[in-house]
Coordinates of C-alpha atoms in Angstrom, one line a residue:
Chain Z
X247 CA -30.8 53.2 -13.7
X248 CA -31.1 51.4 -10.6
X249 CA -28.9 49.5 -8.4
X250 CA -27.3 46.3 -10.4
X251 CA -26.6 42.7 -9.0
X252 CA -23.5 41.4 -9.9
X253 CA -24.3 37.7 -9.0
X254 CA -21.9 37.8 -6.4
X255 CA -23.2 37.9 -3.0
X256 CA -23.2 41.5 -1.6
X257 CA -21.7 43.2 -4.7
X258 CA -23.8 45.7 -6.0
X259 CA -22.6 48.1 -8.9
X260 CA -24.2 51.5 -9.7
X261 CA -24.4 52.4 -13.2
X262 CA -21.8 51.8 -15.8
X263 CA -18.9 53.2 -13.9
X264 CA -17.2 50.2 -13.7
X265 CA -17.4 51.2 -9.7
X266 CA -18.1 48.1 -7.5
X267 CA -19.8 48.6 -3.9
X268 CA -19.7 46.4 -1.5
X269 CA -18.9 45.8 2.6
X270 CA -16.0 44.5 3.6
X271 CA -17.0 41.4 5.3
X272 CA -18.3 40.0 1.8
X273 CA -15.4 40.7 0.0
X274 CA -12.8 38.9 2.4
X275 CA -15.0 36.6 2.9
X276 CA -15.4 35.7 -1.1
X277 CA -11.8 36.5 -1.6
X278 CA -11.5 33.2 1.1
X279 CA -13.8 31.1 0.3
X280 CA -12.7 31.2 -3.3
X281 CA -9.2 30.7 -2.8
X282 CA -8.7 27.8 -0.7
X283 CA -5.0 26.5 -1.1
X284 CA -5.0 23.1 -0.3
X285 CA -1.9 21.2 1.8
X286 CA -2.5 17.8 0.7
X287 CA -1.8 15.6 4.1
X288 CA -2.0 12.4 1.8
X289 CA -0.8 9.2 3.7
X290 CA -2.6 6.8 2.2
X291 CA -4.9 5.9 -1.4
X292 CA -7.2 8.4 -0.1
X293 CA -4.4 10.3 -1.6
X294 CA -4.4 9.2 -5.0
X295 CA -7.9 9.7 -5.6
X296 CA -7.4 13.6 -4.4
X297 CA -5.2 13.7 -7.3
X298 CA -8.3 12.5 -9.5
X299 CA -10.1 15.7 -7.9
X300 CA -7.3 18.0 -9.0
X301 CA -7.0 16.9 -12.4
X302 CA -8.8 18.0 -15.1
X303 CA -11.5 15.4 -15.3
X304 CA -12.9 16.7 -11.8
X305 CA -10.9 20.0 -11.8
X306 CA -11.1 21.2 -8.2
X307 CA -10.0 24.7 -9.9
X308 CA -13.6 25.6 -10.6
X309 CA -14.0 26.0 -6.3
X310 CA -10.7 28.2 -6.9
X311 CA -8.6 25.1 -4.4
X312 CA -6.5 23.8 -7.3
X313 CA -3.2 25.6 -6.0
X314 CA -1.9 22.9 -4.2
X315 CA 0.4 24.0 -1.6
X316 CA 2.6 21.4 -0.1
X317 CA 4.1 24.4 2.4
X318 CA 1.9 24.7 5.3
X319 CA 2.8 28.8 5.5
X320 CA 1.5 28.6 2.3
X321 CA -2.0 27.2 2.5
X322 CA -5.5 27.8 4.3
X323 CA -7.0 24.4 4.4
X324 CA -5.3 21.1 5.1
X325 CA -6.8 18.0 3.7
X326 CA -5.9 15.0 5.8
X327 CA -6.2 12.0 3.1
X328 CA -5.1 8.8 4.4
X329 CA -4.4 6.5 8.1
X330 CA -3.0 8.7 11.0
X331 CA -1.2 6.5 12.9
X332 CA 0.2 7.8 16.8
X333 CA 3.6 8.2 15.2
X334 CA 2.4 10.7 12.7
X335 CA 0.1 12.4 15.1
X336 CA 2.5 15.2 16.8
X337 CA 3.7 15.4 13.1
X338 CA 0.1 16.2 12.2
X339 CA 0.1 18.9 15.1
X340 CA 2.8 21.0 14.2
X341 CA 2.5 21.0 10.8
X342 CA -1.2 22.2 11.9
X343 CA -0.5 24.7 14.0
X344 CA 2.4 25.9 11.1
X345 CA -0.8 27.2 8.9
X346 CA -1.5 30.8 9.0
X347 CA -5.0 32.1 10.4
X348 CA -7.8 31.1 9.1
X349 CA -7.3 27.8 8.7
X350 CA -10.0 24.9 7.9
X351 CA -9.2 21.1 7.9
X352 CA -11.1 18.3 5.7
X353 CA -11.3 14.9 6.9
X354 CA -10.9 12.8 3.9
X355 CA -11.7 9.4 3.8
X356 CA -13.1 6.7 6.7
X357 CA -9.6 6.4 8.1
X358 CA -8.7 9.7 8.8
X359 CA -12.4 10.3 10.0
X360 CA -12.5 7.4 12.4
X361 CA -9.4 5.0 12.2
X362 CA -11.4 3.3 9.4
X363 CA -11.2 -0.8 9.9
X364 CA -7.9 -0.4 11.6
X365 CA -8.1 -0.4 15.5
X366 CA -5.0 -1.4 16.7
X367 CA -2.0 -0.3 18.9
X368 CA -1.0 2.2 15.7
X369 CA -3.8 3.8 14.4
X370 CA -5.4 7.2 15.6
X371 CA -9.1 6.2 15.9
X372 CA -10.1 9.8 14.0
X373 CA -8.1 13.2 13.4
X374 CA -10.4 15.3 15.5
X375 CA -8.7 14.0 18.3
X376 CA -6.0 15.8 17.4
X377 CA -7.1 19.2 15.5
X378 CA -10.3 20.5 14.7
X379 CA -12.1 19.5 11.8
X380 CA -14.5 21.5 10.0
X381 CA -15.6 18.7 7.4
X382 CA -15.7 14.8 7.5
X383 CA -15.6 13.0 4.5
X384 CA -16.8 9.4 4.1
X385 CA -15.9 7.1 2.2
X386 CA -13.1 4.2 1.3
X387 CA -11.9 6.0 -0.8
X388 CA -14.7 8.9 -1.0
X389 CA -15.6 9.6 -4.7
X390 CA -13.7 12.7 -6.0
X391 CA -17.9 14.3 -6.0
X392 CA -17.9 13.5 -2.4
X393 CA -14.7 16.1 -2.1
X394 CA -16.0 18.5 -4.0
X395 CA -19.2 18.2 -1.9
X396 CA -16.7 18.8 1.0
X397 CA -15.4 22.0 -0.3
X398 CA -18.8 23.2 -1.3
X399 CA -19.7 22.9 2.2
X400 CA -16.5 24.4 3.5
X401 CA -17.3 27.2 1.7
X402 CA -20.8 27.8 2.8
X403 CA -19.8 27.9 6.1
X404 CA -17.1 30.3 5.1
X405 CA -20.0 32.7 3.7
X406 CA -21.5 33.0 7.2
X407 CA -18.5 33.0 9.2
X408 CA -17.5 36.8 11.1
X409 CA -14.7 38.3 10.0
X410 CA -12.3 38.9 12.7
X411 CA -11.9 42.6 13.8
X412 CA -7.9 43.8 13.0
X413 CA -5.4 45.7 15.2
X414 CA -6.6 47.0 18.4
X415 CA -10.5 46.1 18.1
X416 CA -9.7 42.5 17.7
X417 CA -7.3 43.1 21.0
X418 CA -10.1 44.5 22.9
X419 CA -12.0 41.8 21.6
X420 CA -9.9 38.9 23.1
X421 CA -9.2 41.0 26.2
X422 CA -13.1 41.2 26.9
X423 CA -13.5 37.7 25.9
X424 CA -10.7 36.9 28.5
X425 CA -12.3 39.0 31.5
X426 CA -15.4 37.1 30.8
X427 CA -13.8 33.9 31.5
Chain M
X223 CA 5.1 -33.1 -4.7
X224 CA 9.0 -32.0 -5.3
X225 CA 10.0 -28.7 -7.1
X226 CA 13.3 -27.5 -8.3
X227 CA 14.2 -26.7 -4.8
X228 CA 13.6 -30.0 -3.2
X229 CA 16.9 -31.7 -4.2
X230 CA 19.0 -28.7 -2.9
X231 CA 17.1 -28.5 0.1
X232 CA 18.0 -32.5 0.6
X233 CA 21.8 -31.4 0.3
X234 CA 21.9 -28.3 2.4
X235 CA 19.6 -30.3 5.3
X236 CA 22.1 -33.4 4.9
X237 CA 25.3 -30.8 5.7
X238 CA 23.7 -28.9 8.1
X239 CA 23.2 -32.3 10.1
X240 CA 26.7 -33.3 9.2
X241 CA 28.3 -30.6 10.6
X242 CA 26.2 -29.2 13.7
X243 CA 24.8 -32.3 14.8
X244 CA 22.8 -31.8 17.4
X245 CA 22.3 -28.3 17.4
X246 CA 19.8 -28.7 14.4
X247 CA 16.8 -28.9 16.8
X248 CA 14.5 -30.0 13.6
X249 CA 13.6 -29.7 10.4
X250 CA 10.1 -29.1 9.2
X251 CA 9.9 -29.7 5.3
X252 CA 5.8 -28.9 5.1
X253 CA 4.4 -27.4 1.6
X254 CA 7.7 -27.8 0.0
X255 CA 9.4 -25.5 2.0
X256 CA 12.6 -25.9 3.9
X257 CA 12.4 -24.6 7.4
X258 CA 15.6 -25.4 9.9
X259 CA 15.4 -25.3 13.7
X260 CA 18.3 -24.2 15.2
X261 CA 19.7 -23.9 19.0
X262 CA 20.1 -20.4 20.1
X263 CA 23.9 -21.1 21.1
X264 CA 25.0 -21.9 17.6
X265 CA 22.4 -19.6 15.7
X266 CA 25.3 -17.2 14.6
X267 CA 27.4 -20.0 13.0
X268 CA 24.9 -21.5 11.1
X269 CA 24.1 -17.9 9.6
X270 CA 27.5 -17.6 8.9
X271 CA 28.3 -20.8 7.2
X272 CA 25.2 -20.0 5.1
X273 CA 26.0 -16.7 3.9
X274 CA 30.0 -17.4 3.6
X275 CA 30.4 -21.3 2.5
X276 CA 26.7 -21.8 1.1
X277 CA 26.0 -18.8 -1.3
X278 CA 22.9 -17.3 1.2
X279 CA 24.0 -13.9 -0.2
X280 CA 20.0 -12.4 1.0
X281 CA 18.5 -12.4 4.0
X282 CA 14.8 -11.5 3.3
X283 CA 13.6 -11.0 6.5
X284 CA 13.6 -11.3 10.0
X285 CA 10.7 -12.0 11.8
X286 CA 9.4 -13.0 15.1
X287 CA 6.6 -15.3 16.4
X288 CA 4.9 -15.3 20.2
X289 CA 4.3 -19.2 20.4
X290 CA 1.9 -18.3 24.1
X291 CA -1.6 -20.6 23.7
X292 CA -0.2 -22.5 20.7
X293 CA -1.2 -26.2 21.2
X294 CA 2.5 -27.5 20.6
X295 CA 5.6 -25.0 20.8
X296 CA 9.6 -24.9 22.0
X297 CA 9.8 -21.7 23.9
X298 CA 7.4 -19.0 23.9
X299 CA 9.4 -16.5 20.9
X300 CA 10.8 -17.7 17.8
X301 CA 13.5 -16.0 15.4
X302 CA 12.5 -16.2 11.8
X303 CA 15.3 -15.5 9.4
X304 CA 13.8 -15.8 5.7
X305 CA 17.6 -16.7 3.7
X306 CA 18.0 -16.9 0.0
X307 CA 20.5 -17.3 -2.1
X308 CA 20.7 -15.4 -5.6
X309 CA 23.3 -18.3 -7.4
X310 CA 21.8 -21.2 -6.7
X311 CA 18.0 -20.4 -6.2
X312 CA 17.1 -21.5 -3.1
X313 CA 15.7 -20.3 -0.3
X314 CA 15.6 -21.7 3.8
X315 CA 13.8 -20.5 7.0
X316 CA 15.8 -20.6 9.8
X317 CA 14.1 -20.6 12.9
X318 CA 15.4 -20.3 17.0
X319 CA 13.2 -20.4 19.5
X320 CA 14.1 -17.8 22.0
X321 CA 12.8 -18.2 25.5
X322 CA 10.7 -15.4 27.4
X323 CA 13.8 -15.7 30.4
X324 CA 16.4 -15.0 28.1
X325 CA 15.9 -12.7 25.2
X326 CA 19.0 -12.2 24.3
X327 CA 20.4 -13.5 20.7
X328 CA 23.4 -12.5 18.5
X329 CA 23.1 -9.9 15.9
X330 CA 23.5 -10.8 12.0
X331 CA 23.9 -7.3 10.8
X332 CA 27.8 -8.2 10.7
X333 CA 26.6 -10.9 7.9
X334 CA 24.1 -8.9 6.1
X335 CA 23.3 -5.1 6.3
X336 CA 19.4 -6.1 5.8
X337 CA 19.7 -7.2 8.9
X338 CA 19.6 -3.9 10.6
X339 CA 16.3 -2.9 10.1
X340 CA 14.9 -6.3 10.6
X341 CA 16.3 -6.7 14.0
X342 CA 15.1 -3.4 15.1
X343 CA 11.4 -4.0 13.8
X344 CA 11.7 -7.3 15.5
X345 CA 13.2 -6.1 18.9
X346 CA 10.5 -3.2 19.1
X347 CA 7.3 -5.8 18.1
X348 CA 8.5 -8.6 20.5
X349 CA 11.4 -7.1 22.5
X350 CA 14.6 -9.6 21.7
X351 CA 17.6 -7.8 22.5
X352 CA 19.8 -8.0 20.0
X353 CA 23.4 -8.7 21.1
X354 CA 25.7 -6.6 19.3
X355 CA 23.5 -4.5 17.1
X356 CA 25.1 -1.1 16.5
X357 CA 21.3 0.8 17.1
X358 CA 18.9 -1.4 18.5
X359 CA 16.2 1.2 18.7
X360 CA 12.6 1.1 17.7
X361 CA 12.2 1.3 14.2
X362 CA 8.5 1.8 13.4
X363 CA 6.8 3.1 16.6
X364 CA 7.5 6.2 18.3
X365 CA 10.1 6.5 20.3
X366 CA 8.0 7.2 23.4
X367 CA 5.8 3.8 23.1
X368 CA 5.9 1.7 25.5
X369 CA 5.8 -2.4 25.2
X370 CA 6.1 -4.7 22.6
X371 CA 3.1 -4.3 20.5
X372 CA 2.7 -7.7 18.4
X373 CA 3.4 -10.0 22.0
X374 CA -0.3 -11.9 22.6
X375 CA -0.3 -10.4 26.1
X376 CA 0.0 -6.7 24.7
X377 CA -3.9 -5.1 24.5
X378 CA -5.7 -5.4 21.1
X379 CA -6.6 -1.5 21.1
X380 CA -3.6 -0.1 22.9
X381 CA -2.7 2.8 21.3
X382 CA -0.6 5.2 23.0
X383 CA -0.6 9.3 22.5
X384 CA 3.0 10.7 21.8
X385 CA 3.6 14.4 21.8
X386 CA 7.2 14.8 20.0
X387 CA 8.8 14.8 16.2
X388 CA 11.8 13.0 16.2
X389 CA 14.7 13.1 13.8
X390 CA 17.2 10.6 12.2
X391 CA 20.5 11.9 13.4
X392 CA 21.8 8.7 15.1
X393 CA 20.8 6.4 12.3
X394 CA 22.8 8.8 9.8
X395 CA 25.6 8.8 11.9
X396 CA 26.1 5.3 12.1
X397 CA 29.3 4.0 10.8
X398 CA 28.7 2.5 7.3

Protein backbone atom coordinates (compact mmCIF):
# COMPACT_ATOMS: atom_id res chain seq x y z
CA UNK A 1 0.00 0.00 0.00
CA UNK A 2 1.41 3.16 -1.06
CA UNK A 3 1.01 6.72 -0.14
CA UNK A 4 -2.90 7.93 -0.77
CA UNK A 5 -4.11 11.39 -2.13
CA UNK A 6 -6.74 12.75 -0.27
CA UNK A 7 -7.81 15.31 -2.97
CA UNK A 8 -6.85 18.00 -0.77
CA UNK A 9 -3.78 19.80 -1.61
CA UNK A 10 -0.86 18.46 0.45
CA UNK A 11 -2.76 15.83 2.55
CA UNK A 12 -1.47 12.65 2.05
CA UNK A 13 -2.78 9.57 4.29
CA UNK A 14 -0.79 6.31 4.73
CA UNK A 15 -2.80 3.25 4.88
CA UNK A 16 -6.07 2.82 6.51
CA UNK A 17 -5.15 4.27 9.82
CA UNK A 18 -7.35 6.97 9.56
CA UNK A 19 -3.86 9.02 10.21
CA UNK A 20 -3.61 12.22 8.01
CA UNK A 21 -0.06 13.72 7.18
CA UNK A 22 0.48 16.76 6.17
CA UNK A 23 2.75 20.25 6.74
CA UNK A 24 1.53 22.81 8.50
CA UNK A 25 1.52 25.54 5.99
CA UNK A 26 -1.21 23.58 3.97
CA UNK A 27 -3.42 22.97 6.66
CA UNK A 28 -3.71 26.70 7.87
CA UNK A 29 -3.69 27.72 4.83
CA UNK A 30 -6.90 25.30 3.79
CA UNK A 31 -8.32 25.87 7.22
CA UNK A 32 -8.28 29.80 5.74
CA UNK A 33 -9.11 29.83 2.63
CA UNK A 34 -12.08 27.63 3.41
CA UNK A 35 -13.46 29.54 6.01
CA UNK A 36 -13.74 33.01 4.98
CA UNK A 37 -16.31 34.92 7.31
CA UNK A 38 -17.58 37.64 5.44
CA UNK A 39 -18.41 41.41 7.00
CA UNK A 40 -20.71 42.57 4.62
CA UNK A 41 -19.76 46.57 4.16
CA UNK A 42 -23.17 46.90 2.08
CA UNK A 43 -23.96 50.61 1.38
CA UNK A 44 -25.61 50.47 -1.53
CA UNK A 45 -27.80 47.69 -4.13
CA UNK A 46 -24.53 46.13 -4.59
CA UNK A 47 -25.70 45.01 -1.27
CA UNK A 48 -28.81 43.39 -2.07
CA UNK A 49 -27.54 41.33 -4.77
CA UNK A 50 -24.71 39.96 -2.09
CA UNK A 51 -27.70 38.67 -0.36
CA UNK A 52 -28.63 36.81 -3.77
CA UNK A 53 -24.95 35.14 -3.39
CA UNK A 54 -25.67 34.01 0.19
CA UNK A 55 -28.93 32.49 -0.39
CA UNK A 56 -29.47 29.27 -1.47
CA UNK A 57 -29.88 29.79 -5.17
CA UNK A 58 -26.08 30.78 -5.36
CA UNK A 59 -25.08 29.52 -1.88
CA UNK A 60 -21.81 31.18 -1.16
CA UNK A 61 -21.58 28.20 1.63
CA UNK A 62 -20.09 25.82 -0.92
CA UNK A 63 -16.56 28.32 -0.75
CA UNK A 64 -17.16 27.86 3.12
CA UNK A 65 -17.97 32.25 3.34
CA UNK A 66 -21.63 31.83 4.13
CA UNK A 67 -21.05 32.85 7.96
CA UNK A 68 -21.83 36.28 7.66
CA UNK A 69 -20.27 38.22 10.33
CA UNK A 70 -21.52 41.66 10.78
CA UNK A 71 -18.73 42.07 13.82
CA UNK A 72 -15.48 43.07 12.38
CA UNK A 73 -13.47 40.96 15.45
CA UNK A 74 -15.36 38.40 14.01
CA UNK A 75 -14.50 38.11 10.34
CA UNK A 76 -11.48 37.66 7.88
CA UNK A 77 -12.61 39.33 4.80
CA UNK A 78 -14.55 42.47 4.38
CA UNK A 79 -16.68 42.96 1.35
CA UNK A 80 -17.15 46.57 0.50
CA UNK A 81 -20.67 46.45 -1.54
CA UNK A 82 -21.93 49.82 -2.32
CA UNK A 83 -20.81 54.00 -2.83
CA UNK A 84 -18.08 55.18 -0.25
CA UNK A 85 -18.64 58.45 0.16
CA UNK A 86 -15.69 60.93 2.24
CA UNK A 87 -18.01 60.80 5.23
CA UNK A 88 -17.99 57.06 5.47
CA UNK A 89 -14.31 56.80 4.66
CA UNK A 90 -12.63 57.07 8.22
CA UNK A 91 -15.65 54.90 9.18
CA UNK A 92 -14.41 52.46 6.55
CA UNK A 93 -10.84 52.74 8.20
CA UNK A 94 -11.47 51.84 11.60
CA UNK A 95 -13.86 49.36 11.16
CA UNK A 96 -10.85 47.97 8.84
CA UNK A 97 -8.18 48.14 10.93
CA UNK A 98 -10.84 46.47 13.86
CA UNK A 99 -10.43 42.94 11.71
CA UNK A 100 -8.10 40.54 13.15
CA UNK A 101 -4.87 39.38 11.03
CA UNK A 102 -5.21 38.08 8.11
CA UNK A 103 -7.53 40.01 6.72
CA UNK A 104 -8.55 40.28 2.83
CA UNK A 105 -10.92 42.97 1.35
CA UNK A 106 -13.20 42.49 -1.95
CA UNK A 107 -14.22 45.38 -3.92
CA UNK A 108 -17.62 44.81 -4.98
CA UNK A 109 -19.18 46.54 -7.53
CA UNK A 110 -18.01 49.73 -10.01
CA UNK A 111 -18.70 52.15 -7.17
CA UNK A 112 -16.67 50.93 -4.56
CA UNK A 113 -13.93 50.01 -7.22
CA UNK A 114 -13.73 53.41 -8.80
CA UNK A 115 -16.50 55.95 -7.51
CA UNK A 116 -18.61 54.37 -10.38
CA UNK A 117 -20.62 57.29 -12.37
CA UNK A 118 -20.54 59.39 -9.32
CA UNK A 119 -17.56 62.03 -9.26
CA UNK A 120 -18.59 64.69 -7.20
CA UNK A 121 -17.63 66.56 -3.97
CA UNK A 122 -19.06 63.22 -1.95
CA UNK A 123 -17.89 60.29 -3.44
CA UNK A 124 -14.50 58.35 -2.83
CA UNK A 125 -13.33 57.78 -6.39
CA UNK A 126 -12.33 53.89 -5.36
CA UNK A 127 -11.72 52.08 -1.81
CA UNK A 128 -8.08 51.35 -2.40
CA UNK A 129 -7.49 54.74 -1.63
CA UNK A 130 -8.27 53.96 1.56
CA UNK A 131 -7.30 50.15 2.48
CA UNK A 132 -5.85 47.56 0.47
CA UNK A 133 -7.79 45.55 -1.69
CA UNK A 134 -7.00 42.18 -2.74
CA UNK A 135 -9.92 41.73 -5.37
CA UNK A 136 -11.97 44.19 -7.55
CA UNK A 137 -15.14 43.36 -8.68
CA UNK A 138 -16.84 44.89 -11.69
CA UNK A 139 -19.96 45.34 -12.37
CA UNK A 140 -23.30 47.61 -11.71
CA UNK A 141 -24.39 45.46 -9.83
CA UNK A 142 -21.77 42.48 -10.60
CA UNK A 143 -23.67 39.16 -11.20
CA UNK A 144 -23.74 37.02 -7.98
CA UNK A 145 -21.07 34.43 -10.54
CA UNK A 146 -18.93 37.40 -10.67
CA UNK A 147 -18.62 37.19 -6.64
CA UNK A 148 -18.17 33.88 -6.48
CA UNK A 149 -15.44 34.30 -9.15
CA UNK A 150 -14.09 36.91 -6.62
CA UNK A 151 -13.79 34.41 -3.81
CA UNK A 152 -12.40 31.77 -6.01
CA UNK A 153 -9.69 34.00 -6.70
CA UNK A 154 -9.25 35.14 -3.16
CA UNK A 155 -8.74 31.87 -2.42
CA UNK A 156 -6.08 30.94 -4.84
CA UNK A 157 -4.11 33.59 -3.76
CA UNK A 158 -4.63 32.38 -0.25
CA UNK A 159 -3.16 28.86 -1.40
CA UNK A 160 0.23 30.46 -2.26
CA UNK A 161 0.44 32.95 0.32
CA UNK A 162 3.40 32.25 3.40
CA UNK A 163 2.29 31.60 6.49
CA UNK A 164 3.52 33.98 8.94
CA UNK A 165 6.18 32.52 11.36
CA UNK A 166 4.56 32.74 15.34
CA UNK A 167 6.21 33.95 18.63
CA UNK A 168 9.74 34.85 18.51
CA UNK A 169 10.70 33.82 14.82
CA UNK A 170 8.07 36.09 13.38
CA UNK A 171 9.77 38.87 15.98
CA UNK A 172 13.06 38.21 14.57
CA UNK A 173 11.52 38.35 11.39
CA UNK A 174 10.09 41.99 11.52
CA UNK A 175 13.17 43.04 13.51
CA UNK A 176 15.44 41.91 10.43
CA UNK A 177 12.99 43.34 8.08
CA UNK A 178 13.24 46.61 10.06
CA UNK A 179 17.23 46.78 10.10
CA UNK A 180 16.99 46.29 6.48
CA UNK A 181 15.09 49.37 6.04
CA UNK B 1 -55.68 73.56 -17.79
CA UNK B 2 -57.12 73.92 -14.00
CA UNK B 3 -56.99 70.96 -11.42
CA UNK B 4 -58.59 70.67 -8.10
CA UNK B 5 -56.05 72.87 -6.68
CA UNK B 6 -56.46 75.85 -8.93
CA UNK B 7 -59.48 77.41 -7.21
CA UNK B 8 -57.73 77.21 -3.70
CA UNK B 9 -54.69 78.44 -4.92
CA UNK B 10 -56.89 81.62 -6.43
CA UNK B 11 -58.09 82.11 -2.69
CA UNK B 12 -54.91 81.73 -0.71
CA UNK B 13 -52.98 84.04 -3.61
CA UNK B 14 -55.99 86.65 -3.23
CA UNK B 15 -55.33 86.74 0.90
CA UNK B 16 -51.88 86.57 0.73
CA UNK B 17 -52.01 89.92 -1.44
CA UNK B 18 -54.71 91.27 0.87
CA UNK B 19 -52.92 91.14 3.77
CA UNK B 20 -49.02 91.56 3.02
CA UNK B 21 -49.33 93.75 0.17
CA UNK B 22 -46.35 94.50 -1.07
CA UNK B 23 -44.23 92.13 0.51
CA UNK B 24 -45.53 89.42 -2.04
CA UNK B 25 -42.66 90.05 -4.45
CA UNK B 26 -44.62 87.66 -7.10
CA UNK B 27 -46.38 84.99 -7.97
CA UNK B 28 -45.50 82.49 -10.54
CA UNK B 29 -48.59 80.11 -11.30
CA UNK B 30 -46.50 77.90 -14.26
CA UNK B 31 -47.62 74.08 -14.77
CA UNK B 32 -50.51 74.46 -12.38
CA UNK B 33 -48.46 74.96 -9.55
CA UNK B 34 -48.58 77.75 -7.00
CA UNK B 35 -45.28 79.30 -6.24
CA UNK B 36 -45.25 82.69 -3.93
CA UNK B 37 -42.37 85.15 -3.78
CA UNK B 38 -41.87 86.59 -0.70
CA UNK B 39 -39.53 89.46 0.91
CA UNK B 40 -36.98 88.22 3.26
CA UNK B 41 -38.30 90.72 6.09
CA UNK B 42 -41.71 89.24 6.29
CA UNK B 43 -40.76 85.53 5.36
CA UNK B 44 -41.44 84.34 9.03
CA UNK B 45 -45.00 85.85 9.04
CA UNK B 46 -46.16 84.43 6.06
CA UNK B 47 -44.89 80.92 7.29
CA UNK B 48 -46.78 81.53 10.26
CA UNK B 49 -50.02 82.70 9.02
CA UNK B 50 -49.81 79.56 6.81
CA UNK B 51 -49.29 76.97 9.21
CA UNK B 52 -51.44 78.65 12.09
CA UNK B 53 -54.60 80.54 10.21
CA UNK B 54 -54.31 78.48 6.81
CA UNK B 55 -54.14 74.75 7.71
CA UNK B 56 -50.23 74.33 6.13
CA UNK B 57 -49.84 71.66 8.83
CA UNK B 58 -46.48 70.08 6.41
CA UNK B 59 -43.70 71.53 5.42
CA UNK B 60 -42.14 69.13 2.75
CA UNK B 61 -39.03 70.56 2.25
CA UNK B 62 -36.66 73.18 2.28
CA UNK B 63 -34.47 73.74 -0.40
CA UNK B 64 -32.08 76.18 -1.80
CA UNK B 65 -31.27 77.43 -5.38
CA UNK B 66 -27.77 79.45 -6.54
CA UNK B 67 -29.49 81.80 -9.16
CA UNK B 68 -25.36 82.85 -10.49
CA UNK B 69 -25.44 82.70 -14.66
CA UNK B 70 -29.22 82.34 -14.70
CA UNK B 71 -30.46 84.73 -17.57
CA UNK B 72 -33.08 86.43 -15.29
CA UNK B 73 -32.89 86.20 -11.33
CA UNK B 74 -33.68 88.42 -7.91
CA UNK B 75 -30.69 87.79 -5.79
CA UNK B 76 -28.11 85.20 -6.31
CA UNK B 77 -29.80 82.37 -3.41
CA UNK B 78 -33.32 81.49 -3.08
CA UNK B 79 -35.27 79.76 -0.14
CA UNK B 80 -37.52 77.00 -1.25
CA UNK B 81 -40.08 76.01 1.33
CA UNK B 82 -42.35 73.15 -0.29
CA UNK B 83 -45.87 73.68 2.26
CA UNK B 84 -48.81 71.39 2.19
CA UNK B 85 -51.65 71.22 3.95
CA UNK B 86 -53.22 67.66 4.93
CA UNK B 87 -57.18 69.16 5.40
CA UNK B 88 -57.60 70.90 2.55
CA UNK B 89 -55.21 69.33 -0.08
CA UNK B 90 -53.21 71.84 -1.29
CA UNK B 91 -49.90 72.56 -1.62
CA UNK B 92 -47.59 76.15 -2.21
CA UNK B 93 -43.90 76.94 -2.85
CA UNK B 94 -42.80 79.68 -1.12
CA UNK B 95 -39.86 81.16 -2.28
CA UNK B 96 -37.29 84.27 -0.81
CA UNK B 97 -34.55 85.23 -2.54
CA UNK B 98 -31.71 85.64 -0.20
CA UNK B 99 -28.86 87.80 -1.32
CA UNK B 100 -25.09 86.61 -1.31
CA UNK B 101 -24.30 90.01 1.30
CA UNK B 102 -26.73 88.89 3.66
CA UNK B 103 -27.35 85.26 4.34
CA UNK B 104 -29.07 85.50 7.07
CA UNK B 105 -32.94 84.34 7.36
CA UNK B 106 -35.25 83.39 10.21
CA UNK B 107 -35.60 79.87 11.28
CA UNK B 108 -39.04 77.92 10.86
CA UNK B 109 -38.18 75.01 13.07
CA UNK B 110 -40.40 76.94 15.82
CA UNK B 111 -43.39 76.30 13.16
CA UNK B 112 -42.58 72.88 12.05
CA UNK B 113 -40.00 70.33 13.59
CA UNK B 114 -39.25 69.14 9.73
CA UNK B 115 -37.78 72.06 9.58
CA UNK B 116 -34.75 71.15 11.45
CA UNK B 117 -33.10 68.96 9.21
CA UNK B 118 -33.99 70.94 6.16
CA UNK B 119 -32.40 74.03 7.32
CA UNK B 120 -29.31 72.27 8.21
CA UNK B 121 -29.03 70.40 4.78
CA UNK B 122 -29.66 73.70 3.26
CA UNK B 123 -27.21 75.82 5.46
CA UNK B 124 -24.36 73.14 4.85
CA UNK B 125 -25.14 72.92 0.60
CA UNK B 126 -25.43 76.76 0.17
CA UNK B 127 -24.37 78.32 3.53
CA UNK B 128 -27.70 80.50 4.78
CA UNK B 129 -27.37 81.03 8.27
CA UNK B 130 -30.23 80.26 9.89
CA UNK B 131 -31.27 82.77 12.59
CA UNK B 132 -32.40 81.12 15.47
CA UNK B 133 -31.90 77.45 14.68
CA UNK B 134 -31.25 75.50 17.92
CA UNK B 135 -28.16 73.35 15.84
CA UNK B 136 -27.33 74.74 12.65
CA UNK B 137 -24.63 72.21 11.96
CA UNK B 138 -23.86 70.33 8.88
CA UNK B 139 -26.11 67.63 8.40
CA UNK B 140 -24.93 65.39 5.59
CA UNK B 141 -21.14 66.12 5.09
CA UNK B 142 -18.53 65.56 7.50
CA UNK B 143 -17.99 67.80 9.88
CA UNK B 144 -14.49 68.65 8.83
CA UNK B 145 -15.69 69.80 5.05
CA UNK B 146 -15.06 72.78 4.13
CA UNK B 147 -17.52 75.13 1.73
CA UNK B 148 -20.82 74.87 0.52
CA UNK B 149 -20.86 72.07 -1.86
CA UNK B 150 -24.01 72.59 -4.24
CA UNK B 151 -22.92 76.79 -4.73
CA UNK B 152 -21.98 77.00 -8.80
CA UNK B 153 -18.65 78.42 -7.78
CA UNK B 154 -17.77 75.30 -5.53
CA UNK B 155 -15.39 72.71 -7.82
CA UNK B 156 -17.33 69.92 -9.73
CA UNK B 157 -14.72 67.13 -8.32
CA UNK B 158 -13.96 68.56 -4.92
CA UNK B 159 -13.96 66.03 -2.70
CA UNK B 160 -12.26 66.52 0.51
CA UNK B 161 -10.41 63.51 2.72
CA UNK B 162 -11.67 63.55 6.51
CA UNK B 163 -9.84 61.46 9.05
CA UNK B 164 -12.40 61.28 12.13
CA UNK B 165 -15.90 59.32 13.22
CA UNK B 166 -18.20 61.52 14.69
CA UNK B 167 -21.00 60.90 17.03
CA UNK B 168 -24.56 62.29 17.61
CA UNK B 169 -24.38 63.53 21.17
CA UNK B 170 -25.43 67.18 20.57
CA UNK B 171 -28.39 66.29 18.26
CA UNK B 172 -29.71 63.82 21.06
CA UNK B 173 -29.30 66.34 23.59
CA UNK B 174 -31.34 68.84 21.97
CA UNK B 175 -34.30 69.92 23.86
CA UNK B 176 -37.36 68.24 22.34
Amino acid sequence: MGVKDTGFVGFETKNETGLITTRLDEIVRWGRKNSLWPLPFGTACCAIEFMGVVSSKFDISRFGAELVRFSPRQSDMILVAGTINYKLAPVLKKIYDQIAEPKYVISMGACACSGGFYDNYATVQGIDQIIPVDVFIPGCPPRPEAILHAVMKLQERIDKEPVPKRGVHRRHEVVEKLRDT
Amino acid sequence: MATRETPKHDALVAELKNRFGAKILDVDRSFDDCTVIVDKASIHDVLAFLKNERRFNLLLDIAGVDCMNLPKFRERFEVVYMLYSIPDVVRVRIEVPVSELDLDIPTATDLWKSANWGEREAFEMFGFNFVGHPCLKRLLTHHEFVGHPLRKDYPLMGGQWCATTSDMTEELNEPR
